[in-house]
Amino acid sequence: MRYILFFVFLLAGNQTRVYSQQVLSGTITNEKKQPLAGSHIHAGTFFATTAVDGRYVINGIPQGNIPVTIEYLGYKILDTIIAIQNDQVLDVSLQPDVSQLSEVVLKKTVSEKNASTQELKANVLENYSSESLGDALKEISGISSLKTGSTIVKPIINGLHSSRVLIINNNVRLEDQQWGTEHAPNMDVNTAGKISVIKGASGLQYGGDAIGGTVIVEPAHIPVKDTIFGKTIINGATNGRGGSISSSLSKGYENGWNWNLQGTFKYFGDFEAPDYVLSNTGNREKNFSGNVGYKGENQGYSFFYSYFNADIGILRSSHISGMSDLIRAINSGQPQIIRDFTYDINAPRQELQHHLGKINYYTFFSDASKLSLQYSFQFNNRKEFDLRRGDDRDKAAVDLDLMTHSFNADFETNSSEKVKYKAGISAAYQNNAANTGDTQVRALIPNYNKFDVGAYAVASYQTNENLVLEAGLRYDFSHIDAKKYYLKSRWTERGYDRDFSDIIIGEEGQQWYTNPVFTYHNFSGSLGAKYQLNDKLTWFSNIGIASRNPNPAELFSDGLHHATGQIELGDLRLKREVALKMSTALHYAGDGFAFEINPYFNTISDFKILIPTTIILSNRGPFPVWEYRQVDARMLGIDLTADYDFAKNLNWHSTAAFVYGEDVTNDRPLIDMPPLNLNNTISFKKENWNHLVLGIKNETVFTQHRYPNNDFYVDVTDSGEPVSTLVKISRPPKGYSLLHFNSEMSFDVLKKSKMTIGFNIQNLLNTNYRDYLNRTRYYADELGRNFRIQVKLNY
C-alpha cells in the first residue's frame, strides 16, 4: 500500500500545471454533403455529438497531437490525429459502409461519455502493449480467455474459441494453425489501432465458419495530409522481471501517399505464483511491420508486411516422467518441479514465426460504388520442443510449415439512400508440411493441401428513420487432401480398418500410409434489424446460421501434443458442425448512465469437444489422453455492460457474462464453459491534474459447478502392488476474486509531444488462485502480484 500512496503523492504533486484550452468544431456530413445528426466525435478524452445540422463543438482541448475519431452507424469510422495549437475547424464527409451487419458489431461502447473505458481503441490497447490480443479482448463483456500457462492466451467469445473465432488482421484472415487450444494468435497487439468484435456468424465477408465470432484488427488510420506522428511505449514488470518496448512512426502526404513502420521487442524470464517460481515460463518476442500506401481521389493501393517471432517457455511441471508423479500433481495441485528464477527458456517450449504480406487495390466509380482487390500471403512455422535426450536433445518434436495464399474481391455500392449492398468472392490455397525428417517424430498433424472458395452478399435497407433491416448470405466450398501415417495398432483400435480401408495407399513397417480426402459445401446467412426507440434507446436483433468443417487437428491428431503435454486423438469420422444463433441487444445511453444487455441462444449440431479419457505411459513418460468427440450442444447466455457517473470525476464501469452450456446428446454440462464472471471498476479522473486517472478494479470469477465428470481410475504402483487411483482431471478449481490498481498522468514534454506515465498493480493482494480455463491449472497456481510501470511518448 505504501507504494500506491507514494505514487499517488508523486502524481498529485504535478496538479498545478496549467494547460492551454482550445476549441475543435466543424460539421459532419455524408458523401452527398447531407448533415449526419448524432455522429460521435471523440478528441482524446473529450467528446461531442453532432446537432441536427451536423455541427459540433468541443471545448477545453489541450494543445498537442490529439487522436480524433468520428463515428456514425452505417458509415466508415474516421480515425485521425490533429495537431491542436489554436481553435480549429474540422469538417468531415463520412463514407458509407455496409460490410458488417450492425446488430453484432459490438464496437465496444455503450456510453458516449465513457467511451474511452469501453472501446478497444488505441488508448485502451496501449495498456496491453506488453501482453497479448487475448488479454486485451477481455475488456469486452462476454469474452473470456483460454490459456496455457501465463503467456499463451486466445479469446473465447460466448463460450466458443479456436477455429470458431476468426481473427482478421488488417483485412487478412489469420492462418497460424489456430486450431490448437494452446496456439495463441500469432500477431502483435501493438499493430492494432482499433479492434472490433462481431459475436456470432454475421461477419459473412470474412467467412461462414465464424460460429463463435470475428475479431477485426485494424491498423491506425493515416490521414491524407502532410503530417508525421508516432509513439513509443516502454513497459517494465516485476513479475517475470522483464518488459517490452514498442515504437511506431507514420507519415502522411497531402498528395495521398503514406507509410508506417512499427516494431516490438519483449523479454521476460520465469513468472511467479504467490508462493513459488513457475519454472520455464519466460517468453521473447521480436515483431516488425511496415506499410506503404496511396489514397487518391478515385483509387488507392497499399503494400503491407508483418513479421511475428516468439519463443515461449512451457511450464516445466506440466511434463513429468513418472505415472505416480503425474497423478500426484493433478490430485494434489502442487508443482512437482520448482527451480530458482531464470531468464533461460528450455524445453518444453515453442518457437513461432509468422510472415504476412498483402497487396490491396481499390477504385471508386461515379455512382458511389467501390471495387477492392486483395492478394495476401502467409507463412507460419511452428516448432515445439519436448524433453528429449541424447543426440535429439536440441531437435524439435513438432515442426510444421503452413503456407497460405488468398485472394479477395469485394464490391459495394451506396448509390441509393435507403439500400446499400456489398458482395464479394474469396479463394485460398493452403499447404501444410510436417518436417518429420528433422524431428524424427511421427507427425501429429500431417502434410495436406487445402483449397477454399467462397462468395457472399450483404445488404441493408432503411425502411424509415428509425428502422434498418439487414440480410446476408454466403456459400463456401472446401477441399482437403492429406497424406498421413497411422500405426497399425492405432488404426485398428480406432476402428478405421472397417470404415477407411479404401484410403490406404501404402505400408511401411508397423504403419499404414493413407490418403484421406474430404470435400464440404456450406451455406451461412444472417438476418438483422436495428430499431431506434428514441434518442437514447436502441434495440438490435439478429439470427444467424453458420457451418464449420472439422479442422486438421480434429481430424488427424494422433500422438503427443508437446505444448500441452497430452496425447490427442482426432477422428476421421467427424462431421461439420452447424450453429443457429439468435441474439438481441438493448442499448441505452443517457446523461451519466449507460448500459447494454445482450442475451443470446445458440444451438450447435455435431459440436466437437476435446475430453480426457485416460492416461498412457509412453517411452517419454505418462501423459493424459484427450480425444475429440462430437455431440449436439446448446448454449444460453447473457452479456451485460454498464457505466455510471455517480459523482463528479468518479465513474463506475461494470461488465458481467454468463453462459449455460449443455451437452444435449449426453444430457450433461459442456466442458470448458466460462464460469460466471463480474468485473467492476471505479475510476477517478481529473483532467486539470495532468489528466490524472486512478482506478481500482475487482475481477470475480465464480466456481464452475457445471462440468462433465470425466474423472477416471488408473493403476498406480505402491510398494510393488497396483493401486487403483482416481484421477481428478475434471474438477474445476475454486472461484476467485482479485483486486487490481491502475493510474496514469500525462505531461507535455515537447512542442507537439505528450508523455503518459502509468503505474498499475495486478493481483494487488497476491491471491493464490487457479483458472478453470487454463490448461496448466492441474500443475500450478496463476500469477501472483505484479507491479508494472508504463511510459508512453506520443509525438
PDB file of C-alpha atoms in Angstrom, residues 16-237:
ATOM      1  CA  THR A  16      -0.714  22.816 -10.578  1.00  0.00           C
ATOM      2  CA  ARG A  17       0.386  22.576 -14.183  1.00  0.00           C
ATOM      3  CA  VAL A  18      -1.705  24.849 -16.424  1.00  0.00           C
ATOM      4  CA  TYR A  19      -2.947  23.867 -19.895  1.00  0.00           C
ATOM      5  CA  SER A  20      -3.985  25.993 -22.804  1.00  0.00           C
ATOM      6  CA  GLN A  21      -7.513  25.075 -23.832  1.00  0.00           C
ATOM      7  CA  GLN A  22      -8.675  25.195 -27.448  1.00  0.00           C
ATOM      8  CA  VAL A  23     -11.913  24.620 -29.320  1.00  0.00           C
ATOM      9  CA  LEU A  24     -12.446  21.969 -32.000  1.00  0.00           C
ATOM     10  CA  SER A  25     -15.557  22.447 -34.124  1.00  0.00           C
ATOM     11  CA  GLY A  26     -16.932  21.541 -37.530  1.00  0.00           C
ATOM     12  CA  THR A  27     -19.641  19.758 -39.481  1.00  0.00           C
ATOM     13  CA  ILE A  28     -20.126  16.031 -40.186  1.00  0.00           C
ATOM     14  CA  THR A  29     -21.897  15.128 -43.437  1.00  0.00           C
ATOM     15  CA  ASN A  30     -22.388  12.085 -45.623  1.00  0.00           C
ATOM     16  CA  GLU A  31     -20.995  11.564 -49.109  1.00  0.00           C
ATOM     17  CA  LYS A  32     -23.772  13.766 -50.506  1.00  0.00           C
ATOM     18  CA  LYS A  33     -22.961  16.585 -48.092  1.00  0.00           C
ATOM     19  CA  GLN A  34     -26.108  15.943 -46.046  1.00  0.00           C
ATOM     20  CA  PRO A  35     -25.686  16.513 -42.278  1.00  0.00           C
ATOM     21  CA  LEU A  36     -25.344  13.429 -40.073  1.00  0.00           C
ATOM     22  CA  ALA A  37     -27.098  14.310 -36.833  1.00  0.00           C
ATOM     23  CA  GLY A  38     -25.966  12.181 -33.885  1.00  0.00           C
ATOM     24  CA  SER A  39     -22.431  11.468 -35.102  1.00  0.00           C
ATOM     25  CA  HIS A  40     -19.993  10.779 -32.275  1.00  0.00           C
ATOM     26  CA  ILE A  41     -16.765  12.780 -32.191  1.00  0.00           C
ATOM     27  CA  HIS A  42     -14.052  11.808 -29.715  1.00  0.00           C
ATOM     28  CA  ALA A  43     -10.975  14.007 -29.367  1.00  0.00           C
ATOM     29  CA  GLY A  44      -8.614  12.451 -26.836  1.00  0.00           C
ATOM     30  CA  THR A  45     -10.707  12.156 -23.697  1.00  0.00           C
ATOM     31  CA  PHE A  46     -13.237  14.769 -24.909  1.00  0.00           C
ATOM     32  CA  PHE A  47     -16.347  14.057 -26.933  1.00  0.00           C
ATOM     33  CA  ALA A  48     -19.389  15.603 -28.594  1.00  0.00           C
ATOM     34  CA  THR A  49     -22.434  14.630 -30.657  1.00  0.00           C
ATOM     35  CA  THR A  50     -23.494  16.496 -33.786  1.00  0.00           C
ATOM     36  CA  ALA A  51     -26.715  18.504 -33.810  1.00  0.00           C
ATOM     37  CA  VAL A  52     -29.475  18.311 -36.445  1.00  0.00           C
ATOM     38  CA  ASP A  53     -27.435  20.450 -38.833  1.00  0.00           C
ATOM     39  CA  GLY A  54     -24.398  18.155 -38.395  1.00  0.00           C
ATOM     40  CA  ARG A  55     -22.405  20.711 -36.403  1.00  0.00           C
ATOM     41  CA  TYR A  56     -20.424  20.057 -33.241  1.00  0.00           C
ATOM     42  CA  VAL A  57     -18.223  21.966 -30.785  1.00  0.00           C
ATOM     43  CA  ILE A  58     -15.712  20.564 -28.279  1.00  0.00           C
ATOM     44  CA  ASN A  59     -14.246  22.960 -25.739  1.00  0.00           C
ATOM     45  CA  GLY A  60     -11.260  22.684 -23.439  1.00  0.00           C
ATOM     46  CA  ILE A  61      -8.919  20.655 -25.658  1.00  0.00           C
ATOM     47  CA  PRO A  62      -5.221  20.962 -24.705  1.00  0.00           C
ATOM     48  CA  GLN A  63      -2.562  21.777 -27.277  1.00  0.00           C
ATOM     49  CA  GLY A  64      -0.660  18.939 -28.946  1.00  0.00           C
ATOM     50  CA  ASN A  65      -1.337  15.955 -31.181  1.00  0.00           C
ATOM     51  CA  ILE A  66      -4.843  14.764 -30.333  1.00  0.00           C
ATOM     52  CA  PRO A  67      -6.331  11.478 -31.681  1.00  0.00           C
ATOM     53  CA  VAL A  68      -9.749  12.170 -33.190  1.00  0.00           C
ATOM     54  CA  THR A  69     -12.371   9.538 -34.013  1.00  0.00           C
ATOM     55  CA  ILE A  70     -15.675  10.173 -35.783  1.00  0.00           C
ATOM     56  CA  GLU A  71     -18.377   7.513 -35.916  1.00  0.00           C
ATOM     57  CA  TYR A  72     -21.848   7.214 -37.410  1.00  0.00           C
ATOM     58  CA  LEU A  73     -23.680   3.909 -37.758  1.00  0.00           C
ATOM     59  CA  GLY A  74     -23.525   2.598 -41.327  1.00  0.00           C
ATOM     60  CA  TYR A  75     -20.522   4.749 -42.235  1.00  0.00           C
ATOM     61  CA  LYS A  76     -16.814   4.056 -42.113  1.00  0.00           C
ATOM     62  CA  ILE A  77     -15.193   5.234 -38.897  1.00  0.00           C
ATOM     63  CA  LEU A  78     -12.678   8.022 -39.355  1.00  0.00           C
ATOM     64  CA  ASP A  79      -9.536   7.922 -37.206  1.00  0.00           C
ATOM     65  CA  THR A  80      -7.026  10.725 -37.473  1.00  0.00           C
ATOM     66  CA  ILE A  81      -4.634  12.827 -35.429  1.00  0.00           C
ATOM     67  CA  ILE A  82      -4.999  16.601 -35.282  1.00  0.00           C
ATOM     68  CA  ALA A  83      -2.222  18.947 -34.240  1.00  0.00           C
ATOM     69  CA  ILE A  84      -4.049  21.365 -31.945  1.00  0.00           C
ATOM     70  CA  GLN A  85      -2.323  24.714 -31.470  1.00  0.00           C
ATOM     71  CA  ASN A  86      -5.271  27.112 -31.690  1.00  0.00           C
ATOM     72  CA  ASP A  87      -9.029  26.838 -32.184  1.00  0.00           C
ATOM     73  CA  GLN A  88      -9.540  24.535 -35.139  1.00  0.00           C
ATOM     74  CA  VAL A  89     -12.298  23.613 -37.595  1.00  0.00           C
ATOM     75  CA  LEU A  90     -12.582  20.004 -38.773  1.00  0.00           C
ATOM     76  CA  ASP A  91     -15.280  19.331 -41.399  1.00  0.00           C
ATOM     77  CA  VAL A  92     -15.640  15.690 -42.411  1.00  0.00           C
ATOM     78  CA  SER A  93     -17.644  13.832 -45.055  1.00  0.00           C
ATOM     79  CA  LEU A  94     -18.029  10.184 -43.962  1.00  0.00           C
ATOM     80  CA  GLN A  95     -18.174   7.327 -46.468  1.00  0.00           C
ATOM     81  CA  PRO A  96     -20.916   4.644 -46.190  1.00  0.00           C
ATOM     82  CA  ASP A  97     -20.045   1.115 -45.072  1.00  0.00           C
ATOM     83  CA  VAL A  98     -22.227  -1.971 -45.458  1.00  0.00           C
ATOM     84  CA  SER A  99     -19.532  -4.519 -44.778  1.00  0.00           C
ATOM     85  CA  GLN A 100     -20.816  -5.525 -41.338  1.00  0.00           C
ATOM     86  CA  LEU A 101     -24.288  -6.191 -40.077  1.00  0.00           C
ATOM     87  CA  SER A 102     -24.645  -3.715 -37.295  1.00  0.00           C
ATOM     88  CA  GLU A 103     -26.509  -5.869 -34.789  1.00  0.00           C
ATOM     89  CA  VAL A 104     -23.480  -7.742 -33.697  1.00  0.00           C
ATOM     90  CA  VAL A 105     -20.784  -5.192 -34.235  1.00  0.00           C
ATOM     91  CA  LEU A 106     -20.078  -4.631 -30.550  1.00  0.00           C
ATOM     92  CA  LYS A 107     -17.758  -1.808 -31.089  1.00  0.00           C
ATOM     93  CA  LYS A 108     -17.272  -1.511 -27.648  1.00  0.00           C
ATOM     94  CA  THR A 109     -19.022   1.483 -26.240  1.00  0.00           C
ATOM     95  CA  VAL A 110     -22.368   1.786 -24.566  1.00  0.00           C
ATOM     96  CA  SER A 111     -21.627   5.226 -23.290  1.00  0.00           C
ATOM     97  CA  GLU A 112     -20.711   8.327 -25.156  1.00  0.00           C
ATOM     98  CA  LYS A 113     -19.243   9.891 -22.089  1.00  0.00           C
ATOM     99  CA  ASN A 114     -17.258   6.852 -21.054  1.00  0.00           C
ATOM    100  CA  ALA A 115     -16.236   5.598 -24.437  1.00  0.00           C
ATOM    101  CA  SER A 116     -12.541   5.509 -23.560  1.00  0.00           C
ATOM    102  CA  THR A 117     -13.122   2.863 -20.885  1.00  0.00           C
ATOM    103  CA  GLN A 118     -15.099   0.620 -23.203  1.00  0.00           C
ATOM    104  CA  GLU A 119     -13.647   0.953 -26.636  1.00  0.00           C
ATOM    105  CA  LEU A 120     -10.771  -1.200 -27.749  1.00  0.00           C
ATOM    106  CA  LYS A 121      -9.125   1.651 -29.499  1.00  0.00           C
ATOM    107  CA  ALA A 122      -5.552   2.755 -29.334  1.00  0.00           C
ATOM    108  CA  ASN A 123      -5.711   4.267 -25.856  1.00  0.00           C
ATOM    109  CA  VAL A 124      -7.081   1.024 -24.360  1.00  0.00           C
ATOM    110  CA  LEU A 125      -4.889  -1.284 -26.430  1.00  0.00           C
ATOM    111  CA  GLU A 126      -1.781   0.598 -25.344  1.00  0.00           C
ATOM    112  CA  ASN A 127      -2.379  -0.640 -21.795  1.00  0.00           C
ATOM    113  CA  TYR A 128      -1.842  -4.192 -23.120  1.00  0.00           C
ATOM    114  CA  SER A 129       1.320  -3.349 -25.051  1.00  0.00           C
ATOM    115  CA  SER A 130       3.349  -5.997 -23.187  1.00  0.00           C
ATOM    116  CA  GLU A 131       0.542  -8.580 -23.238  1.00  0.00           C
ATOM    117  CA  SER A 132      -1.455 -10.417 -25.890  1.00  0.00           C
ATOM    118  CA  LEU A 133      -4.515  -9.934 -28.060  1.00  0.00           C
ATOM    119  CA  GLY A 134      -6.407 -12.406 -25.867  1.00  0.00           C
ATOM    120  CA  ASP A 135      -5.648 -10.348 -22.759  1.00  0.00           C
ATOM    121  CA  ALA A 136      -6.850  -7.118 -24.386  1.00  0.00           C
ATOM    122  CA  LEU A 137     -10.138  -8.590 -25.619  1.00  0.00           C
ATOM    123  CA  LYS A 138     -11.204  -9.421 -22.064  1.00  0.00           C
ATOM    124  CA  GLU A 139     -12.156  -5.744 -21.791  1.00  0.00           C
ATOM    125  CA  ILE A 140     -15.331  -6.610 -23.717  1.00  0.00           C
ATOM    126  CA  SER A 141     -18.116  -8.359 -21.830  1.00  0.00           C
ATOM    127  CA  GLY A 142     -18.778 -11.915 -22.964  1.00  0.00           C
ATOM    128  CA  ILE A 143     -15.160 -12.521 -23.940  1.00  0.00           C
ATOM    129  CA  SER A 144     -13.022 -14.791 -21.782  1.00  0.00           C
ATOM    130  CA  SER A 145      -9.625 -16.298 -22.421  1.00  0.00           C
ATOM    131  CA  LEU A 146      -8.400 -19.839 -22.891  1.00  0.00           C
ATOM    132  CA  LYS A 147      -4.861 -20.074 -21.570  1.00  0.00           C
ATOM    133  CA  THR A 148      -1.906 -22.418 -21.489  1.00  0.00           C
ATOM    134  CA  GLY A 149       0.231 -21.022 -18.723  1.00  0.00           C
ATOM    135  CA  SER A 150       0.546 -17.264 -18.447  1.00  0.00           C
ATOM    136  CA  THR A 151       1.601 -16.172 -21.947  1.00  0.00           C
ATOM    137  CA  ILE A 152      -0.409 -18.331 -24.383  1.00  0.00           C
ATOM    138  CA  VAL A 153      -3.826 -16.685 -24.438  1.00  0.00           C
ATOM    139  CA  LYS A 154      -6.608 -16.943 -27.000  1.00  0.00           C
ATOM    140  CA  PRO A 155     -10.087 -15.379 -26.922  1.00  0.00           C
ATOM    141  CA  ILE A 156     -13.322 -17.196 -26.075  1.00  0.00           C
ATOM    142  CA  ILE A 157     -16.465 -15.483 -27.394  1.00  0.00           C
ATOM    143  CA  ASN A 158     -19.687 -16.588 -25.683  1.00  0.00           C
ATOM    144  CA  GLY A 159     -18.085 -19.933 -24.773  1.00  0.00           C
ATOM    145  CA  LEU A 160     -16.530 -20.650 -28.215  1.00  0.00           C
ATOM    146  CA  HIS A 161     -12.889 -20.471 -29.227  1.00  0.00           C
ATOM    147  CA  SER A 162     -10.076 -21.638 -31.550  1.00  0.00           C
ATOM    148  CA  SER A 163     -11.278 -22.353 -35.117  1.00  0.00           C
ATOM    149  CA  ARG A 164     -14.714 -20.981 -34.230  1.00  0.00           C
ATOM    150  CA  VAL A 165     -13.302 -17.462 -33.794  1.00  0.00           C
ATOM    151  CA  LEU A 166     -11.837 -15.736 -36.854  1.00  0.00           C
ATOM    152  CA  ILE A 167      -9.022 -13.245 -36.384  1.00  0.00           C
ATOM    153  CA  ILE A 168      -8.866 -10.675 -39.197  1.00  0.00           C
ATOM    154  CA  ASN A 169      -5.542  -8.857 -39.142  1.00  0.00           C
ATOM    155  CA  ASN A 170      -5.501  -5.806 -41.425  1.00  0.00           C
ATOM    156  CA  ASN A 171      -8.227  -7.358 -43.611  1.00  0.00           C
ATOM    157  CA  VAL A 172      -6.396 -10.715 -43.836  1.00  0.00           C
ATOM    158  CA  ARG A 173      -7.803 -13.837 -42.213  1.00  0.00           C
ATOM    159  CA  LEU A 174      -5.057 -15.009 -39.859  1.00  0.00           C
ATOM    160  CA  GLU A 175      -3.915 -18.562 -40.680  1.00  0.00           C
ATOM    161  CA  ASP A 176      -1.485 -19.567 -37.947  1.00  0.00           C
ATOM    162  CA  GLN A 177      -2.501 -23.124 -37.072  1.00  0.00           C
ATOM    163  CA  GLN A 178      -5.158 -21.623 -34.840  1.00  0.00           C
ATOM    164  CA  TRP A 179      -6.884 -24.960 -34.288  1.00  0.00           C
ATOM    165  CA  GLY A 180      -4.831 -25.853 -31.212  1.00  0.00           C
ATOM    166  CA  THR A 181      -6.171 -24.805 -27.851  1.00  0.00           C
ATOM    167  CA  GLU A 182      -2.682 -23.647 -26.867  1.00  0.00           C
ATOM    168  CA  HIS A 183      -2.000 -21.821 -30.152  1.00  0.00           C
ATOM    169  CA  ALA A 184      -2.346 -18.114 -29.375  1.00  0.00           C
ATOM    170  CA  PRO A 185      -2.915 -15.685 -32.278  1.00  0.00           C
ATOM    171  CA  ASN A 186       0.462 -15.037 -33.921  1.00  0.00           C
ATOM    172  CA  MET A 187       0.156 -11.270 -34.046  1.00  0.00           C
ATOM    173  CA  ASP A 188       1.435  -8.265 -32.145  1.00  0.00           C
ATOM    174  CA  VAL A 189      -1.326  -6.331 -30.394  1.00  0.00           C
ATOM    175  CA  ASN A 190       0.791  -3.173 -30.857  1.00  0.00           C
ATOM    176  CA  THR A 191      -0.014  -3.188 -34.589  1.00  0.00           C
ATOM    177  CA  ALA A 192      -3.684  -2.536 -33.841  1.00  0.00           C
ATOM    178  CA  GLY A 193      -5.162   0.925 -33.985  1.00  0.00           C
ATOM    179  CA  LYS A 194      -8.618  -0.418 -33.240  1.00  0.00           C
ATOM    180  CA  ILE A 195     -10.328  -3.765 -32.589  1.00  0.00           C
ATOM    181  CA  SER A 196     -13.950  -4.665 -33.279  1.00  0.00           C
ATOM    182  CA  VAL A 197     -15.700  -7.852 -32.237  1.00  0.00           C
ATOM    183  CA  ILE A 198     -18.570  -9.419 -34.143  1.00  0.00           C
ATOM    184  CA  LYS A 199     -20.335 -12.000 -31.986  1.00  0.00           C
ATOM    185  CA  GLY A 200     -21.887 -14.801 -33.993  1.00  0.00           C
ATOM    186  CA  ALA A 201     -21.999 -15.521 -37.709  1.00  0.00           C
ATOM    187  CA  SER A 202     -22.670 -12.052 -39.111  1.00  0.00           C
ATOM    188  CA  GLY A 203     -19.149 -11.318 -40.290  1.00  0.00           C
ATOM    189  CA  LEU A 204     -20.037 -13.007 -43.573  1.00  0.00           C
ATOM    190  CA  GLN A 205     -17.491 -11.009 -45.513  1.00  0.00           C
ATOM    191  CA  TYR A 206     -14.707 -12.813 -43.676  1.00  0.00           C
ATOM    192  CA  GLY A 207     -16.001 -16.394 -43.687  1.00  0.00           C
ATOM    193  CA  GLY A 208     -19.031 -18.550 -42.984  1.00  0.00           C
ATOM    194  CA  ASP A 209     -17.381 -20.630 -40.269  1.00  0.00           C
ATOM    195  CA  ALA A 210     -17.223 -17.953 -37.559  1.00  0.00           C
ATOM    196  CA  ILE A 211     -19.579 -19.804 -35.244  1.00  0.00           C
ATOM    197  CA  GLY A 212     -18.120 -18.010 -32.240  1.00  0.00           C
ATOM    198  CA  GLY A 213     -17.452 -14.644 -33.812  1.00  0.00           C
ATOM    199  CA  THR A 214     -14.951 -12.489 -35.633  1.00  0.00           C
ATOM    200  CA  VAL A 215     -12.218 -10.286 -34.204  1.00  0.00           C
ATOM    201  CA  ILE A 216     -11.299  -7.495 -36.620  1.00  0.00           C
ATOM    202  CA  VAL A 217      -7.932  -5.849 -36.016  1.00  0.00           C
ATOM    203  CA  GLU A 218      -7.360  -2.626 -37.935  1.00  0.00           C
ATOM    204  CA  PRO A 219      -4.211  -0.505 -38.067  1.00  0.00           C
ATOM    205  CA  ALA A 220      -4.200   3.154 -37.148  1.00  0.00           C
ATOM    206  CA  HIS A 221      -5.595   5.485 -39.820  1.00  0.00           C
ATOM    207  CA  ILE A 222      -3.128   7.759 -41.595  1.00  0.00           C
ATOM    208  CA  PRO A 223      -4.878  10.916 -42.838  1.00  0.00           C
ATOM    209  CA  VAL A 224      -4.388  12.365 -46.319  1.00  0.00           C
ATOM    210  CA  LYS A 225      -2.387  15.424 -45.288  1.00  0.00           C
ATOM    211  CA  ASP A 226       1.186  16.424 -44.650  1.00  0.00           C
ATOM    212  CA  THR A 227       1.772  15.006 -41.217  1.00  0.00           C
ATOM    213  CA  ILE A 228       4.105  12.755 -39.288  1.00  0.00           C
ATOM    214  CA  PHE A 229       3.330  11.161 -35.947  1.00  0.00           C
ATOM    215  CA  GLY A 230       4.329   8.197 -33.844  1.00  0.00           C
ATOM    216  CA  LYS A 231       4.567   6.736 -30.385  1.00  0.00           C
ATOM    217  CA  THR A 232       6.906   4.734 -28.208  1.00  0.00           C
ATOM    218  CA  ILE A 233       5.678   2.578 -25.317  1.00  0.00           C
ATOM    219  CA  ILE A 234       8.028   1.152 -22.699  1.00  0.00           C
ATOM    220  CA  ASN A 235       6.775  -1.367 -20.127  1.00  0.00           C
ATOM    221  CA  GLY A 236       8.502  -2.802 -17.083  1.00  0.00           C
ATOM    222  CA  ALA A 237       7.113  -5.526 -14.799  1.00  0.00           C
TER     223      ALA A 237
END
